[in-house]
Short mmCIF file of C-alpha atoms and ligand atoms in Angstrom, two decimals:
data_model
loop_
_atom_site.label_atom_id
_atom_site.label_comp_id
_atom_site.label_asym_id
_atom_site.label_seq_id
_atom_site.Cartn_x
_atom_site.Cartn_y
_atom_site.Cartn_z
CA UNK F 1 12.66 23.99 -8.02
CA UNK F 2 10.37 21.83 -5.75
CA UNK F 3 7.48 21.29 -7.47
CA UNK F 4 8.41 17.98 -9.02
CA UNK F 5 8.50 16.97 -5.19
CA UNK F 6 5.91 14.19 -5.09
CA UNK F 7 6.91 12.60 -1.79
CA UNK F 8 8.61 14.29 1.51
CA UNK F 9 10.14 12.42 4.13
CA UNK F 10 11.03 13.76 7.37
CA UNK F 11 12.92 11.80 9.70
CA UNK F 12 15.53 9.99 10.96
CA UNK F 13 19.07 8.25 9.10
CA UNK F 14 21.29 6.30 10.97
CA UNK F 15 23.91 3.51 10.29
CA UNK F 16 23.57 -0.24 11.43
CA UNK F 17 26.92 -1.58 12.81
CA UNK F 18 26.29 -5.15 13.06
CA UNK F 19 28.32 -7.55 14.52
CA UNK F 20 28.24 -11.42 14.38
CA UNK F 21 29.10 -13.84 17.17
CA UNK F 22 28.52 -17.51 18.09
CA UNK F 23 26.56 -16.15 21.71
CA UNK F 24 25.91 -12.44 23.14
CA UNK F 25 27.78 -10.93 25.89
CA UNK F 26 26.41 -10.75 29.18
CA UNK F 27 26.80 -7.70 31.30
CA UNK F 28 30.82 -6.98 32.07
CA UNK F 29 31.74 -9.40 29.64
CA UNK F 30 33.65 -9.82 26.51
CA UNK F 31 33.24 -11.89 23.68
CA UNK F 32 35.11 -12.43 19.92
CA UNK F 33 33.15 -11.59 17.24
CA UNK F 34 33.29 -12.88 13.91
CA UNK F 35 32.94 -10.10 11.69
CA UNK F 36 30.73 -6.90 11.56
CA UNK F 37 28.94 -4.58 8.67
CA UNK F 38 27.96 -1.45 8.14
CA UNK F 39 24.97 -0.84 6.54
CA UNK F 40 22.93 2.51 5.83
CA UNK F 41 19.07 2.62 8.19
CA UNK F 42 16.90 4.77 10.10
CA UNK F 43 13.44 4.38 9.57
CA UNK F 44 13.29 7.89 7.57
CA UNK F 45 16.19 6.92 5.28
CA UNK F 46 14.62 3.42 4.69
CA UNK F 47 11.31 4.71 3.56
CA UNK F 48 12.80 7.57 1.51
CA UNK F 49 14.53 5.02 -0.37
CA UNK F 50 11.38 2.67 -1.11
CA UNK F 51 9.47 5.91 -2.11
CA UNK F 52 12.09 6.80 -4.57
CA UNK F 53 13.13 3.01 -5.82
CA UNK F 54 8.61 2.75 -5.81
CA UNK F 55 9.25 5.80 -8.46
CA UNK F 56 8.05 8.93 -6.40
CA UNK F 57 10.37 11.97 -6.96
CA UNK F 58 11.41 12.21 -3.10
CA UNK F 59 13.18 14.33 -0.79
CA UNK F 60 14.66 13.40 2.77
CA UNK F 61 14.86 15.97 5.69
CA UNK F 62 16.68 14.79 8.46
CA UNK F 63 20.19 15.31 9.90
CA UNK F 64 23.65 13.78 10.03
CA UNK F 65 27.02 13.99 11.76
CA UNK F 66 30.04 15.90 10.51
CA UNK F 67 31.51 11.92 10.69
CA UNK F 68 32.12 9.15 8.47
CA UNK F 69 29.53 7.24 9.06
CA UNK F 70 27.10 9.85 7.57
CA UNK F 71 28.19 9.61 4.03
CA UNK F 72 27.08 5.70 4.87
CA UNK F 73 23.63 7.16 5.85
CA UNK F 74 23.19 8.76 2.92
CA UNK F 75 24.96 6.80 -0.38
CA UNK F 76 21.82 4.84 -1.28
CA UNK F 77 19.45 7.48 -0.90
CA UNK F 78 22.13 9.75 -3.11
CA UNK F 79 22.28 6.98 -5.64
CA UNK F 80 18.68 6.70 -6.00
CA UNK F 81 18.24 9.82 -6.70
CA UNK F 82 16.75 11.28 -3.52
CA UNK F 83 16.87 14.92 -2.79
CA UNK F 84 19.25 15.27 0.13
CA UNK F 85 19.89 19.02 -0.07
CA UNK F 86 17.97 19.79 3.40
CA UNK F 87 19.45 17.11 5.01
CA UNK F 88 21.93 19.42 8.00
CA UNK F 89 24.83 18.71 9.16
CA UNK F 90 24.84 19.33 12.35
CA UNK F 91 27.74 18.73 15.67
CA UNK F 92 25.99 15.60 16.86
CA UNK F 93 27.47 12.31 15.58
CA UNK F 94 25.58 10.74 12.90
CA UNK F 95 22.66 8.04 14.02
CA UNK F 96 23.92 4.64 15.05
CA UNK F 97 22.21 1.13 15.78
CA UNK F 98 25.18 -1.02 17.65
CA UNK F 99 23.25 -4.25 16.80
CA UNK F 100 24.86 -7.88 18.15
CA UNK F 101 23.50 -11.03 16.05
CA UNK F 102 23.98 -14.78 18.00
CA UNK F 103 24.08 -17.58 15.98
CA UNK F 104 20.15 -18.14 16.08
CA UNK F 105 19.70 -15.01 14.92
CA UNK F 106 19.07 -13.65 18.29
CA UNK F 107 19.93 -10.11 18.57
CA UNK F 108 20.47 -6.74 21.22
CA UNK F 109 20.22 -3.27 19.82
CA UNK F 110 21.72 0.12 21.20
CA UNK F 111 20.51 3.18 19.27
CA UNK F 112 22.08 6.26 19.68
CA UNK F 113 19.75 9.27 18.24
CA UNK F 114 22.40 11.40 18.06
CA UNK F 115 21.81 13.96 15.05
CA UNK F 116 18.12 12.53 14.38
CA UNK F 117 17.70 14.25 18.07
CA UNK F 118 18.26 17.51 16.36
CA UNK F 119 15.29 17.14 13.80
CA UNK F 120 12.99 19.40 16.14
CA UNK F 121 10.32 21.93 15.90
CA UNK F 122 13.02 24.43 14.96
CA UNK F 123 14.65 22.75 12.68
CA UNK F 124 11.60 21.62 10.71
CA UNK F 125 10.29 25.09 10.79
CA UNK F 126 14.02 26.03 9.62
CA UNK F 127 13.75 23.64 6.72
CA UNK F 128 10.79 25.37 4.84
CA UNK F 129 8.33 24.46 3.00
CA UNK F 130 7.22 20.79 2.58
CA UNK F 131 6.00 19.32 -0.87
CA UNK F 132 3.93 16.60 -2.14
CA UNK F 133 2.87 13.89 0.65
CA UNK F 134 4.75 13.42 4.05
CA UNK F 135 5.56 11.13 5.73
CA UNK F 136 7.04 10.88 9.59
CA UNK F 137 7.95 7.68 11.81
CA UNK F 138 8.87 8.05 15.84
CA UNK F 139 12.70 8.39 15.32
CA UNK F 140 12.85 12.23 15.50
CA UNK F 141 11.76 14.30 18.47
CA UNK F 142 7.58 14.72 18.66
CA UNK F 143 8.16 18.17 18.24
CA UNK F 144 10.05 17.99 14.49
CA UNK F 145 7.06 15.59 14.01
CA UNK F 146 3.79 18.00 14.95
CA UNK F 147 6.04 20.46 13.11
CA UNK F 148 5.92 19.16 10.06
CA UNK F 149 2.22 18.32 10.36
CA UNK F 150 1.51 22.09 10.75
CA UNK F 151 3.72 22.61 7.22
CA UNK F 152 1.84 19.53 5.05
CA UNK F 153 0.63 20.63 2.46
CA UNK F 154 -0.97 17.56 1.33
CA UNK F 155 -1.93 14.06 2.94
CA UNK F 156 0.21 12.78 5.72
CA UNK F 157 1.12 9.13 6.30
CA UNK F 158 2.33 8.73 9.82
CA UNK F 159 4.36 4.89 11.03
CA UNK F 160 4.64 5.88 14.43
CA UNK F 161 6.79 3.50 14.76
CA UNK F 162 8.43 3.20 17.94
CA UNK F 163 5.45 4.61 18.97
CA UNK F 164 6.16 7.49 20.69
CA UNK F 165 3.53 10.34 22.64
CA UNK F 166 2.03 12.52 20.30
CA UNK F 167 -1.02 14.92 20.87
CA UNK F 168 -4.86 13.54 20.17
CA UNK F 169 -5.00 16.00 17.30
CA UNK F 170 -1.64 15.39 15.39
CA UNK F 171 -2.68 11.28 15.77
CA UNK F 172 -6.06 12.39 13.74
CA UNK F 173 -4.12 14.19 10.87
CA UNK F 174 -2.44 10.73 9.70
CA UNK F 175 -4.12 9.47 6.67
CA UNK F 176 -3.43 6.81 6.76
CA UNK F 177 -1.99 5.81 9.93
CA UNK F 178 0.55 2.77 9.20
CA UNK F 179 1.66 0.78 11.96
CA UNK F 180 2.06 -3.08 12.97
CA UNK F 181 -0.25 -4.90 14.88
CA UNK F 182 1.55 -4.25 18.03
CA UNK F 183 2.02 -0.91 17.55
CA UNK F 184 -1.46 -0.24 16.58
CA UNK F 185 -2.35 -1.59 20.02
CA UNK F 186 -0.02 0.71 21.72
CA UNK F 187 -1.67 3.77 19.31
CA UNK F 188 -5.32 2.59 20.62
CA UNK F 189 -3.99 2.92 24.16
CA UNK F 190 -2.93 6.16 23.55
CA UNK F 191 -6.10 7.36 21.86
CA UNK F 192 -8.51 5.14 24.54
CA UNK F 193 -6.08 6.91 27.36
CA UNK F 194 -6.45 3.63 29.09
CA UNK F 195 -4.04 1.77 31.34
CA UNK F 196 -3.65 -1.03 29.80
CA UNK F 197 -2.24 -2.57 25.71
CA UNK F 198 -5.94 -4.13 23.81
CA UNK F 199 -5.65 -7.73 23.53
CA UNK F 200 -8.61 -7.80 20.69
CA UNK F 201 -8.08 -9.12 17.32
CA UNK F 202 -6.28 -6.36 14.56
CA UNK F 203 -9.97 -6.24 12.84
CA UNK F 204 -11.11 -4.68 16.31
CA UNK F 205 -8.48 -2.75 17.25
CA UNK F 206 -8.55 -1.28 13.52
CA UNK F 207 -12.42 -0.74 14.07
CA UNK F 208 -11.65 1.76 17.40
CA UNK F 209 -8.53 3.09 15.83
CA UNK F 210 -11.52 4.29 13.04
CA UNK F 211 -13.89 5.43 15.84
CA UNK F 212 -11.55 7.92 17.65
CA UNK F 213 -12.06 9.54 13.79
CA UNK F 214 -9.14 8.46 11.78
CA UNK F 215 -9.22 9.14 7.94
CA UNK F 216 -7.36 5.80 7.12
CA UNK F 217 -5.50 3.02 8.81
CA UNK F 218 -3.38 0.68 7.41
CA UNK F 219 -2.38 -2.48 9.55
CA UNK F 220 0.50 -4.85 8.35
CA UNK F 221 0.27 -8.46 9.46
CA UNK F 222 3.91 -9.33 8.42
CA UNK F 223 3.15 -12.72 6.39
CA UNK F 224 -0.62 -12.16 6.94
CA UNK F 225 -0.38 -8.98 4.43
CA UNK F 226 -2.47 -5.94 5.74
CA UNK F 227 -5.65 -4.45 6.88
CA UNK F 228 -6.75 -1.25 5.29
CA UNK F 229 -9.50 1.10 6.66
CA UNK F 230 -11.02 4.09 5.38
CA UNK F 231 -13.49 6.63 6.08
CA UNK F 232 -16.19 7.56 3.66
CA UNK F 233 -18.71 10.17 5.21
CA UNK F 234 -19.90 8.53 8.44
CA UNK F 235 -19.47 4.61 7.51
CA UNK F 236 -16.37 3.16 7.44
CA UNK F 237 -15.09 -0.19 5.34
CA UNK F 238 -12.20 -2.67 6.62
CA UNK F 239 -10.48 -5.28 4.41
CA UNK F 240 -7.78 -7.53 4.39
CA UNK F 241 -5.24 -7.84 1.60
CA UNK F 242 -3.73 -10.93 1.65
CA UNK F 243 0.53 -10.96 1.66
CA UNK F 244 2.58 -11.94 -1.61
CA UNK F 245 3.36 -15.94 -0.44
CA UNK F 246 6.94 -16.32 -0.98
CA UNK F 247 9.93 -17.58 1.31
CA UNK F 248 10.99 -15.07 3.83
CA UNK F 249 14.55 -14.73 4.89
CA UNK F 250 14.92 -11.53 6.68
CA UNK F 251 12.23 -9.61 7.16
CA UNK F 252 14.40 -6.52 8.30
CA UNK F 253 12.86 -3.40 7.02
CA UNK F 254 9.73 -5.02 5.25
CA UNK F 255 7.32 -2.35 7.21
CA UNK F 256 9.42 0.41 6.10
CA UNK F 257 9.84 -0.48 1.98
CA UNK F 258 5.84 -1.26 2.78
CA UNK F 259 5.42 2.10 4.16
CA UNK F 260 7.60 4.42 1.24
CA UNK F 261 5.66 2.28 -1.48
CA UNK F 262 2.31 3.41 -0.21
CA UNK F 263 3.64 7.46 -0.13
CA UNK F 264 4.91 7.02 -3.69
CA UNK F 265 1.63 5.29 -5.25
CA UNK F 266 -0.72 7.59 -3.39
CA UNK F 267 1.52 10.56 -5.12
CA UNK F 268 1.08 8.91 -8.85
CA UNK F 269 -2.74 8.58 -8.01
CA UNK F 270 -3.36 5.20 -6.50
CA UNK F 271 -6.02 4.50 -4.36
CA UNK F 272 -4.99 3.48 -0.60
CA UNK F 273 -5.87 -0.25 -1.78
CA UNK F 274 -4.03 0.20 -4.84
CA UNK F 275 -1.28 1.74 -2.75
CA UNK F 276 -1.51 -0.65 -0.73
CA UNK F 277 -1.57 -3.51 -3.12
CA UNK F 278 1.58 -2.39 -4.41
CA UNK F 279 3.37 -2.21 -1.47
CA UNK F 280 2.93 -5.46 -0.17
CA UNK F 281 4.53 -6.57 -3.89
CA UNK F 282 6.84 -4.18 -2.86
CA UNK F 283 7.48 -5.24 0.77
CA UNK F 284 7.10 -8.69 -0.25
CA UNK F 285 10.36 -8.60 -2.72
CA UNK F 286 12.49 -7.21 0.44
CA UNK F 287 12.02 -10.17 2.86
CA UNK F 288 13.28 -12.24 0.29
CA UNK F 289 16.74 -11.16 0.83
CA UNK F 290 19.25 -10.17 3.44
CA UNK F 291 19.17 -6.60 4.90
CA UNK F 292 16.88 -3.27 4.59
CA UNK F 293 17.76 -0.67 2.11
CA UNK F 294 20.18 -3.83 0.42
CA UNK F 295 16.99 -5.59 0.02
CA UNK F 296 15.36 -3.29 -1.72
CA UNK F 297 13.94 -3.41 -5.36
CA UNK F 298 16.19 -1.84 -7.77
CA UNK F 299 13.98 -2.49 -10.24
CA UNK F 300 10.20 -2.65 -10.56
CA UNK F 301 10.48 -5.14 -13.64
CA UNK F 302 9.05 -7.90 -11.03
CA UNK F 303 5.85 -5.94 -9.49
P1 ADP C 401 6.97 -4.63 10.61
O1 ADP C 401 8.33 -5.13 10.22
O2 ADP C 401 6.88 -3.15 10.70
O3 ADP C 401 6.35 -5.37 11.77
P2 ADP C 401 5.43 -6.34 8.86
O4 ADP C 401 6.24 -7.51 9.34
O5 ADP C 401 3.98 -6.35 9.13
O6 ADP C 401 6.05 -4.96 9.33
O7 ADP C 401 5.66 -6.27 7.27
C1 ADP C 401 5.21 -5.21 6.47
C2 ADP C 401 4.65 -5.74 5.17
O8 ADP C 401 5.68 -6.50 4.49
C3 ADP C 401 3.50 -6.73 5.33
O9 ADP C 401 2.25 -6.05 5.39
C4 ADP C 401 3.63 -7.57 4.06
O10 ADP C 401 3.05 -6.89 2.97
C5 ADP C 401 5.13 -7.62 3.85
N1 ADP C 401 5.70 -8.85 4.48
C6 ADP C 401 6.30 -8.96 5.69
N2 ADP C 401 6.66 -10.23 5.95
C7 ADP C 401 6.28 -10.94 4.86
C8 ADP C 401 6.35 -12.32 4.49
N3 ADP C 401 6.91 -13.24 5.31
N4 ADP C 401 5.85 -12.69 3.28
C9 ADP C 401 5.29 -11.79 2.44
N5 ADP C 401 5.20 -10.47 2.72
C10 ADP C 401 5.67 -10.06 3.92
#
């Protein structure tokens, strides 16, 4: 019943409750807001959609609250067509950002894991088996994401993104490795076990990301479009693909709709470049309007 499964995503779904106000509070105080959204997020749930809207038959393992809010979570995914049947229920309250917005677009997050928390080693091992390529961000427990590792059975592209501990060995499996330019420092760190964050140029850090033996890395540069490096035998090649120019407006869930469009070309046969090509088409139609999964291509007419 699986096998049309071209692209898995574990991770996590949560929903955005954004509210707008002339200034943020400070602490103990109050302030009116002018009005508030809810809108469906989470890292996993963003990228399942791009995979699926990139055309990649996709399914999304994570977990949700018995709660209103996850039926938020999930309607675009749903719509899209994305197979939510191992997404669990579970007693924890569905993900939430609490997200306040100032008037220059100044902003303070809470997150509250909630049921991603529960997307753990057990839970992934629970799940079964996974099909076609995965691909994990930071937003479940390191556990549910080494777990899921050990079940691939085909390439895995890791956005550790929040970047979050994860063993030498599991880092290695991602191929490619997708991250930002500060989170690629913060992966280096890890892999260099030094003190302190590189300071070097994304070329270099992409360079010793390759050296501690990665298969493939892919760096976005946000208007600068993205570095891609890849392995071949002992020699390694690095080059930058240059962004779509257009005029941004909210670049709120580019690197995700980036990251889902390289999964679903690399499953229809793309090259990483290709993939990669794509997705910064893909990502580049998102910043041009308002939102993450509401941004979103519906349609690939444009690409
Ligand atoms: P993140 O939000 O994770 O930091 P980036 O900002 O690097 O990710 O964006 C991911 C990708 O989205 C970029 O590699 C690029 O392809 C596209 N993108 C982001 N911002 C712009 C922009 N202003 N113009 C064109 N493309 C963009």
């Amino acid at each position: 019943m699986k096998d049309n499964v071209q692209v898995t995503i574990v991770g996590s779904s949560n929903v955005d409750i954004t509210a707008l106000m002339n200034r943020l509070p400070g602490p103990g105080e109050t302030v009116l807001a002018d009005s508030y959204q809810l809108s469906p997020g989470g890292k996993g749930a963003n990228q399942a959609l791009a995979a699926a809207l990139a055309g990649a038959h996709t399914e999304f393992i994570g977990a949700v609250g018995n709660d209103s809010h996850a039926q938020v979570a999930l309607a675009q995914l749903e719509e899209a067509g994305v197979d939510l049947a191992r997404v669990a229920t579970v007693s924890e309250p569905t993900g939430v950002a609490i997200i306040q917005v100032d008037a220059a677009a100044e902003n303070s997050i809470a997150v509250v894991s909630g049921a991603n928390s529960t997307v753990t080693a057990e839970a992934v091992s629970a799940a079964g088996e996974l099909h076609g390529i995965l691909v994990l961000q930071g937003e479940i427990p390191a556990s549910g994401i080494t777990t899921a590792m050990d079940l691939a059975t085909d390439r895995v592209v890791l956005n550790l993104a929040p970047v979050i501990e994860l063993d030498r060995e599991y880092l290695l499996k991602a191929d490619p490795l997708v991250v930002n330019e500060h989170e690629a420092a913060l992966i280096l760190q890890q892999l260099d076990r030094s003190e302190s964050v590189s300071t070097e140029s994304e070329p270099v850090i992409a360079e010793k990301l390759m050296a501690h033996g990665l298969s493939s890395v892919l760096i976005t540069l946000g208007a600068n479009g993205c570095l891609v490096a890849q392995r071949h035998g002992e020699q390694h090649s690095l080059e930058q693909l240059p962004a779509v120019k257009v005029k941004a407006v909210d670049t709120t869930g580019a690197g995700d709709a980036f990251t889902g469009a390289v999964a679903a070309r690399l499953a229809q046969g793309d090259s990483l470049v290709q993939a990669a090509e794509f997705a910064g088409k893909f990502a580049a139609l998102t910043v041009q309007a308002h939102g993450a999964q509401a941004s979103y291509p519906r349609s690939l007419e444009n690409l």
